[in-house]
mmCIF file of C-alpha atoms in Angstrom:
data_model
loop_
_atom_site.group_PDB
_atom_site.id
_atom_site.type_symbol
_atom_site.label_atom_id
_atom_site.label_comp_id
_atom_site.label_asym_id
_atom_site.label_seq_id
_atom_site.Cartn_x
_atom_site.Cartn_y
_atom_site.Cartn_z
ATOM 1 C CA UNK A 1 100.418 307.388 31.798
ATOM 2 C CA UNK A 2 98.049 307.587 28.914
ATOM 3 C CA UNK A 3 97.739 303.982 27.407
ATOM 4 C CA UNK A 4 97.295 303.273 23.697
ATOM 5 C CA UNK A 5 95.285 300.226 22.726
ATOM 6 C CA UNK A 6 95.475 299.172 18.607
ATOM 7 C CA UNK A 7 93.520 296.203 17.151
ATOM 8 C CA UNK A 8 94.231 294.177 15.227
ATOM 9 C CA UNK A 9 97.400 292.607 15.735
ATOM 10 C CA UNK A 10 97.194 291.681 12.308
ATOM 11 C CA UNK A 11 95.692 292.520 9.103
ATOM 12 C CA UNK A 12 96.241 290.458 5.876
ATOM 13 C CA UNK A 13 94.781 292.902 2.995
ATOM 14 C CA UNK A 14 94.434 292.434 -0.623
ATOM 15 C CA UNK A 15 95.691 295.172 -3.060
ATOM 16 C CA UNK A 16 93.241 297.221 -3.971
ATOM 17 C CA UNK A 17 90.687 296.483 -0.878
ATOM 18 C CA UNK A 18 90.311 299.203 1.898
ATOM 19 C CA UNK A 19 91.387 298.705 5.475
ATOM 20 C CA UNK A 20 90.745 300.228 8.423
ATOM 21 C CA UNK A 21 92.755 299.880 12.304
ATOM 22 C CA UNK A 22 91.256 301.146 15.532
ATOM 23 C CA UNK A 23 93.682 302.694 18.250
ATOM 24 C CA UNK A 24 91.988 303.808 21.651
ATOM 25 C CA UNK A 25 93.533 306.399 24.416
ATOM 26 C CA UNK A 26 92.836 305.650 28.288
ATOM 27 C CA UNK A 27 91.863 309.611 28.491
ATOM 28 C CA UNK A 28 90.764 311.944 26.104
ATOM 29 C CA UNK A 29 93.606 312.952 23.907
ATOM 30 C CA UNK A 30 91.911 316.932 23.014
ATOM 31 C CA UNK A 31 93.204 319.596 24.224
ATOM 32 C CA UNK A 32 92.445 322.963 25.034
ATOM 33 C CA UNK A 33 93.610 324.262 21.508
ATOM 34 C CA UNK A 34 91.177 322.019 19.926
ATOM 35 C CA UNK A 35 93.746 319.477 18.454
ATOM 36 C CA UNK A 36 93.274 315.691 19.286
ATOM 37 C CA UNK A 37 97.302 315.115 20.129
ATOM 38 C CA UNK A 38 97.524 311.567 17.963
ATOM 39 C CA UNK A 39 99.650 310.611 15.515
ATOM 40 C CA UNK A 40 99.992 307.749 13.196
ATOM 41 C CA UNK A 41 102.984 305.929 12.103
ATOM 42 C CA UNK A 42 104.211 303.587 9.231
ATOM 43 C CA UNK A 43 107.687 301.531 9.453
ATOM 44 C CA UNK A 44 107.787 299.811 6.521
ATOM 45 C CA UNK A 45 110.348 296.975 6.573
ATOM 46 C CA UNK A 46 113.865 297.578 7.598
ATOM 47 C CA UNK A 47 113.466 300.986 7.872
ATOM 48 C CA UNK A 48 112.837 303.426 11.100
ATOM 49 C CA UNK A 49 108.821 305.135 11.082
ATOM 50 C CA UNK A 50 107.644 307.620 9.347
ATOM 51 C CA UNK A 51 104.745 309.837 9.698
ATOM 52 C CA UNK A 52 101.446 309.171 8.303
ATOM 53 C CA UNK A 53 99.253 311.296 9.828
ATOM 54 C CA UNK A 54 99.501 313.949 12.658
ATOM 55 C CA UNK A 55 96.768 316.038 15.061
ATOM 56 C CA UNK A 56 94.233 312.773 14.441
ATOM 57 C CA UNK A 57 92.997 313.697 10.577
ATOM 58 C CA UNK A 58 96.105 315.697 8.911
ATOM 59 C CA UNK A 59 97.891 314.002 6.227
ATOM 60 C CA UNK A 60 101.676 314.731 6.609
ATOM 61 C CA UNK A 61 104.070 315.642 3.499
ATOM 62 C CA UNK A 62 104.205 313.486 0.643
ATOM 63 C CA UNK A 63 101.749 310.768 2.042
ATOM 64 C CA UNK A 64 99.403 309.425 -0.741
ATOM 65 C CA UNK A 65 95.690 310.919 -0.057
ATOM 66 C CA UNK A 66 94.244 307.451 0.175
ATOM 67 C CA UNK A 67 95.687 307.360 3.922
ATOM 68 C CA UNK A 68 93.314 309.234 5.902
ATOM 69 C CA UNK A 69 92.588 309.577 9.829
ATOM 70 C CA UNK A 70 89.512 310.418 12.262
ATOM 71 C CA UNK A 71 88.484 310.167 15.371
ATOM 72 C CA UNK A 72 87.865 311.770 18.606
ATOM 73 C CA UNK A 73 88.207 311.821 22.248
ATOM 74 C CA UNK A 74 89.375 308.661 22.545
ATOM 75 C CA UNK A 75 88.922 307.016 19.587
ATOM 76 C CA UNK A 76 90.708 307.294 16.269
ATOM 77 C CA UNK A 77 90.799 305.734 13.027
ATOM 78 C CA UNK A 78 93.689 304.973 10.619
ATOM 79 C CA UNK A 79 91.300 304.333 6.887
ATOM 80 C CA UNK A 80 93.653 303.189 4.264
ATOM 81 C CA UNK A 81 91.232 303.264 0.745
ATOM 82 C CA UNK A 82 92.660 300.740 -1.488
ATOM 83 C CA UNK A 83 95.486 299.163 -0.685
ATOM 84 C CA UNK A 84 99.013 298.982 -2.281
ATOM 85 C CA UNK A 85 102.185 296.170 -2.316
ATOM 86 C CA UNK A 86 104.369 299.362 -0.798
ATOM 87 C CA UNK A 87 101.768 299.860 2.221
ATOM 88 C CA UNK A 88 102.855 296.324 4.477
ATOM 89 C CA UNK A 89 104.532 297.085 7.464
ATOM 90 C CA UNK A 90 103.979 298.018 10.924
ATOM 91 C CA UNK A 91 101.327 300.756 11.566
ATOM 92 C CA UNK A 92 101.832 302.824 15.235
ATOM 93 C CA UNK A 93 99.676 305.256 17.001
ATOM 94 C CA UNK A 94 101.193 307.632 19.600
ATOM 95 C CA UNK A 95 99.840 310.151 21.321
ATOM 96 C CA UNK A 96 101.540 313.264 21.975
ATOM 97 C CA UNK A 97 99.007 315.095 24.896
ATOM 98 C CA UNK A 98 101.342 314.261 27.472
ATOM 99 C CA UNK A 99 104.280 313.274 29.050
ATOM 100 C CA UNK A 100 105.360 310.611 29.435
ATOM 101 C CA UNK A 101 104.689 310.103 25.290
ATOM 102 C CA UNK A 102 103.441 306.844 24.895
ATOM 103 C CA UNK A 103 102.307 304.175 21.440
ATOM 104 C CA UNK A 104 100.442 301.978 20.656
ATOM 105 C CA UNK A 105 101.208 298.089 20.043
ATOM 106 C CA UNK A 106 101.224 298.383 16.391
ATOM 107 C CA UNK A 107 99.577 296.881 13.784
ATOM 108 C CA UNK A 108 101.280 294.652 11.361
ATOM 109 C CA UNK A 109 99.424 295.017 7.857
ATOM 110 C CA UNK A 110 100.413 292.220 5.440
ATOM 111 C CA UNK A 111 99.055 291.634 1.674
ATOM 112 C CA UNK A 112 96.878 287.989 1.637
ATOM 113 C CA UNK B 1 116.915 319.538 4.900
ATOM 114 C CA UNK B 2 116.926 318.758 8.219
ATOM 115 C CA UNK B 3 119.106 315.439 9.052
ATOM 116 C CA UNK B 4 120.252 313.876 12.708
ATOM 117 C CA UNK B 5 123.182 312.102 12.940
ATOM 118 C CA UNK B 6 123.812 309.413 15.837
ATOM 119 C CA UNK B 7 126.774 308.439 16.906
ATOM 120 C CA UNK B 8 127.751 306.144 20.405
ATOM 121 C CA UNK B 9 129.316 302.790 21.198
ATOM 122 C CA UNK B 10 126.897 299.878 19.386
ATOM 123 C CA UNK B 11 127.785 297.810 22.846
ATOM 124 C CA UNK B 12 127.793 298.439 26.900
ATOM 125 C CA UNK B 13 128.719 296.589 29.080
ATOM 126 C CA UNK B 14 125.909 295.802 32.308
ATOM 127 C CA UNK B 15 125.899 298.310 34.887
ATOM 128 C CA UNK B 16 127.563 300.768 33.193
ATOM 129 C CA UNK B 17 126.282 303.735 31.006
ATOM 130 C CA UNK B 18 124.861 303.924 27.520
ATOM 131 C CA UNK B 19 125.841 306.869 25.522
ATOM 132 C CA UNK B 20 124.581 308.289 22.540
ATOM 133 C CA UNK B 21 124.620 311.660 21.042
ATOM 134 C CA UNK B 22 122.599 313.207 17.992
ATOM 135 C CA UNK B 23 124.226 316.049 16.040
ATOM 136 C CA UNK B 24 121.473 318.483 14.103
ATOM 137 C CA UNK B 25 122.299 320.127 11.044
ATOM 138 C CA UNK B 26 119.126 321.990 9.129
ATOM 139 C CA UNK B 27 117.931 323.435 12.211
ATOM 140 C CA UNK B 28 118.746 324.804 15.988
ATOM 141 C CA UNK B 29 118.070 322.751 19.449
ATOM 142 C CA UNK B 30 116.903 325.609 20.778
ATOM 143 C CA UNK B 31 114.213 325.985 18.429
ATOM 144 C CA UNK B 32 111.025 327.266 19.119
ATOM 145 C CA UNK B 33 108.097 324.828 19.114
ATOM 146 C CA UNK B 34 110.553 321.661 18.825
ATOM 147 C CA UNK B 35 111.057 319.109 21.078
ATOM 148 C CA UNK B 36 114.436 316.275 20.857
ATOM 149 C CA UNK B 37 113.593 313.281 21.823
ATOM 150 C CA UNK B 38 114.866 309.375 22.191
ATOM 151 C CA UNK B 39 112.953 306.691 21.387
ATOM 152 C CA UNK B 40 113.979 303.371 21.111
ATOM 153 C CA UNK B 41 112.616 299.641 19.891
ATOM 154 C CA UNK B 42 113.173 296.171 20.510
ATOM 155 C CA UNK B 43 110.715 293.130 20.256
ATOM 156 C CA UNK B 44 109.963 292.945 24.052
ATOM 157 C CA UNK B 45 108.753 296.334 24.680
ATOM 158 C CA UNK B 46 108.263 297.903 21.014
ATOM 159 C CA UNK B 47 108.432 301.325 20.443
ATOM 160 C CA UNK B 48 109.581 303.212 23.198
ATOM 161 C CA UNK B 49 109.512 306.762 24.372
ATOM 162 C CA UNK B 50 112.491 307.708 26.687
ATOM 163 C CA UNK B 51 112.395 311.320 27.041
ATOM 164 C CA UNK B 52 112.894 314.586 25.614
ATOM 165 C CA UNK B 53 114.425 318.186 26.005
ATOM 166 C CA UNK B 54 113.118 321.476 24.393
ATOM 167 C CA UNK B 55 113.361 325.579 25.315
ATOM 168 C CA UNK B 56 110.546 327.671 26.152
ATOM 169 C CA UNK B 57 112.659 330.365 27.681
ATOM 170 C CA UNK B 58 114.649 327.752 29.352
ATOM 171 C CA UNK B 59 115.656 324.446 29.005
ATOM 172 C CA UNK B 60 113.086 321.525 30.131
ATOM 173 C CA UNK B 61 113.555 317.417 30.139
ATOM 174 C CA UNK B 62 110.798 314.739 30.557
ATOM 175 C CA UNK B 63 111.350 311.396 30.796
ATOM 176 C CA UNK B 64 109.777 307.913 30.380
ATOM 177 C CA UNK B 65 108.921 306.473 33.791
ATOM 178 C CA UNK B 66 110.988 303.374 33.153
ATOM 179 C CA UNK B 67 113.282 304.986 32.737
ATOM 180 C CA UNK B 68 113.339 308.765 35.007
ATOM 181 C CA UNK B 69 115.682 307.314 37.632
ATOM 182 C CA UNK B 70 118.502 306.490 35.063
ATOM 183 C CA UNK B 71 118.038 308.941 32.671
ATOM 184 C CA UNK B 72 119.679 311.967 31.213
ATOM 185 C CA UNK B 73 119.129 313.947 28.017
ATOM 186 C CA UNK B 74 120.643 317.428 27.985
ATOM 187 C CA UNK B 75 121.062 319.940 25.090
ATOM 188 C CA UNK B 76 124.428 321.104 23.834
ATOM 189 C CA UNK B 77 123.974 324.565 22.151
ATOM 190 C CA UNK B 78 127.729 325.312 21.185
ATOM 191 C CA UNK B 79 127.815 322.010 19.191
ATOM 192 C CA UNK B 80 124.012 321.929 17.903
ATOM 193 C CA UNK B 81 123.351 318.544 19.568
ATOM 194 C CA UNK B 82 121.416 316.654 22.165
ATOM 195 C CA UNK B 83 122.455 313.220 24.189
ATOM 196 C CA UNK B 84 121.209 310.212 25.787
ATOM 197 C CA UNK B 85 123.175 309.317 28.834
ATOM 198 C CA UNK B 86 121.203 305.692 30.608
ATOM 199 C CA UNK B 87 123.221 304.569 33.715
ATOM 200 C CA UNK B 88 123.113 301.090 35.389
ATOM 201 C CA UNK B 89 122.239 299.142 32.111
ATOM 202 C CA UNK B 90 121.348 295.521 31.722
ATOM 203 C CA UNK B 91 120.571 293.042 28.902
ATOM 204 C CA UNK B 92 116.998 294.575 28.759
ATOM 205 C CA UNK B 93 118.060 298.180 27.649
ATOM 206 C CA UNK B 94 119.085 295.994 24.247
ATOM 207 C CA UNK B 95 117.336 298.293 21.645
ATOM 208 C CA UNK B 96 117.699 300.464 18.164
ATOM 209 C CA UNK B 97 118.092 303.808 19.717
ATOM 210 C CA UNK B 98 116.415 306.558 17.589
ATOM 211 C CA UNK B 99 117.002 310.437 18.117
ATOM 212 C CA UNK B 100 113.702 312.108 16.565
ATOM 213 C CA UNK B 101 112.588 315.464 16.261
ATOM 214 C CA UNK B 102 109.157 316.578 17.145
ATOM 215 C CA UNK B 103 107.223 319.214 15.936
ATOM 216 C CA UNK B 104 104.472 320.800 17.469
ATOM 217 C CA UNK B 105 101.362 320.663 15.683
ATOM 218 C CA UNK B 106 103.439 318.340 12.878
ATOM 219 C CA UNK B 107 104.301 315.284 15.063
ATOM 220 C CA UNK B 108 107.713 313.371 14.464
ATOM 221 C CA UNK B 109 108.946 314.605 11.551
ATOM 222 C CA UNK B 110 112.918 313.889 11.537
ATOM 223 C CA UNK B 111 114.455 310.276 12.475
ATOM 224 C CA UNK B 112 117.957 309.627 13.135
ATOM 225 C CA UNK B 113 119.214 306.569 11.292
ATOM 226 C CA UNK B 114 119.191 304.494 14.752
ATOM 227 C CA UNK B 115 121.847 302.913 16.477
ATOM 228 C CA UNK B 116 121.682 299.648 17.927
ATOM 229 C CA UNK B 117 122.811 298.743 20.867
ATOM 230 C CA UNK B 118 123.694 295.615 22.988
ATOM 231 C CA UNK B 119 123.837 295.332 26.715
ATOM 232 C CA UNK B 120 126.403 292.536 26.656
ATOM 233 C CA UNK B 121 129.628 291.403 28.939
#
């Protein structure tokens, strides 16, 4: 199985500051077609996840463009540029190379 | 719009089987270049992947290793849907049960609305 690693655990933010969460792969998560399979997550308090990002670096329908995502290989990068009240919740990487599918630990992001 | 609607018993009893089913409406299950898939979440083991099914000529399933011994997910074309059958359950298959659709080359782009469900006598 391909484990995800996030960090932190926690982030307390203040509006209007950028913030940034790490989430590493235990192989290489590009494929053949030149996609990096890994896609980021929001679930925002009582409410199931929703996509952020998806292939690493594409912003998905309706997400604000100051969300953004890099990375390579094995490392990836969920930037957020200035933060808002509505962004707290539960961030989640997952990558989507192979089966068995398989996310990260999360990353709770709370406003200071 | 696409939408998935869950539907199954919100408690199980131990050792016997969890059943859920997800009816689509907005799109096919036999859709190219989507996969159906369960996914659930509780506090012990977070978010979850259990498995999914999908066609590429003909039907596949892949499941979670936790899981593969006690899992089932099959595809029901006549009524548009796709299920979650778990046998042999016990107090740690306690969880909010999501259906999901993925996309390929869009990631998960529909959620269910979740079901939760207790492993309780």
């Amino acid at each position: 199985d391909i484990l995800m690693t996030q960090s932190p655990l926690s982030l307390p933010v203040t509006p209007g500051e950028p913030a940034s969460i790490s989430c590493r792969s235990s192989q290489s998560l590009l494929y053949s077609d030149g996609n990096h399979y890994l896609d980021w997550y929001l679930q925002k308090p009582g409410q199931s996840p929703q996509l952020l990002i998806y292939l690493g670096s594409n912003r998905a329908s309706g997400v604000p463009d100051r969300f953004s995502g890099s990375g390579s290989g094995t490392d990836f990068t969920l930037k957020i540029s200035r933060v808002e009240a509505e962004d707290v919740g539960i961030y989640y990487c997952m990558q989507t190379l192979a089966a068995p599918l398989t996310f990260g630990g999360g990353t709770k992001v709370e406003i200071k | 719009q696409v939408r998935l609607q869950q539907s199954g018993p919100g408690l199980v009893k131990p050792s016997q089987t969890l059943s859920l089913t997800c009816d689509i409406s907005g799109d096919t299950v036999s859709s190219n270049r989507r996969t159906w898939n369960w996914i659930r979440q509780s506090p012990s083991r977070g978010l979850e992947w259990l498995g999914r099914t999908y066609y590429e000529s003909k039907w596949y399933s892949d499941y979670g290793v936790s899981v593969k011994s006690r899992i089932t997910i099959s595809p029901d074309t006549s009524k548009n849907q796709f299920s979650l059958q778990l046998k042999s359950v016990t107090p740690e298959d306690t969880a909010v049960y999501y259906c999901v659709r993925y996309t390929l080359y869009n990631g998960i782009d529909v959620w269910g609305q979740g079901t939760t469900v207790t492993v309780s006598s």
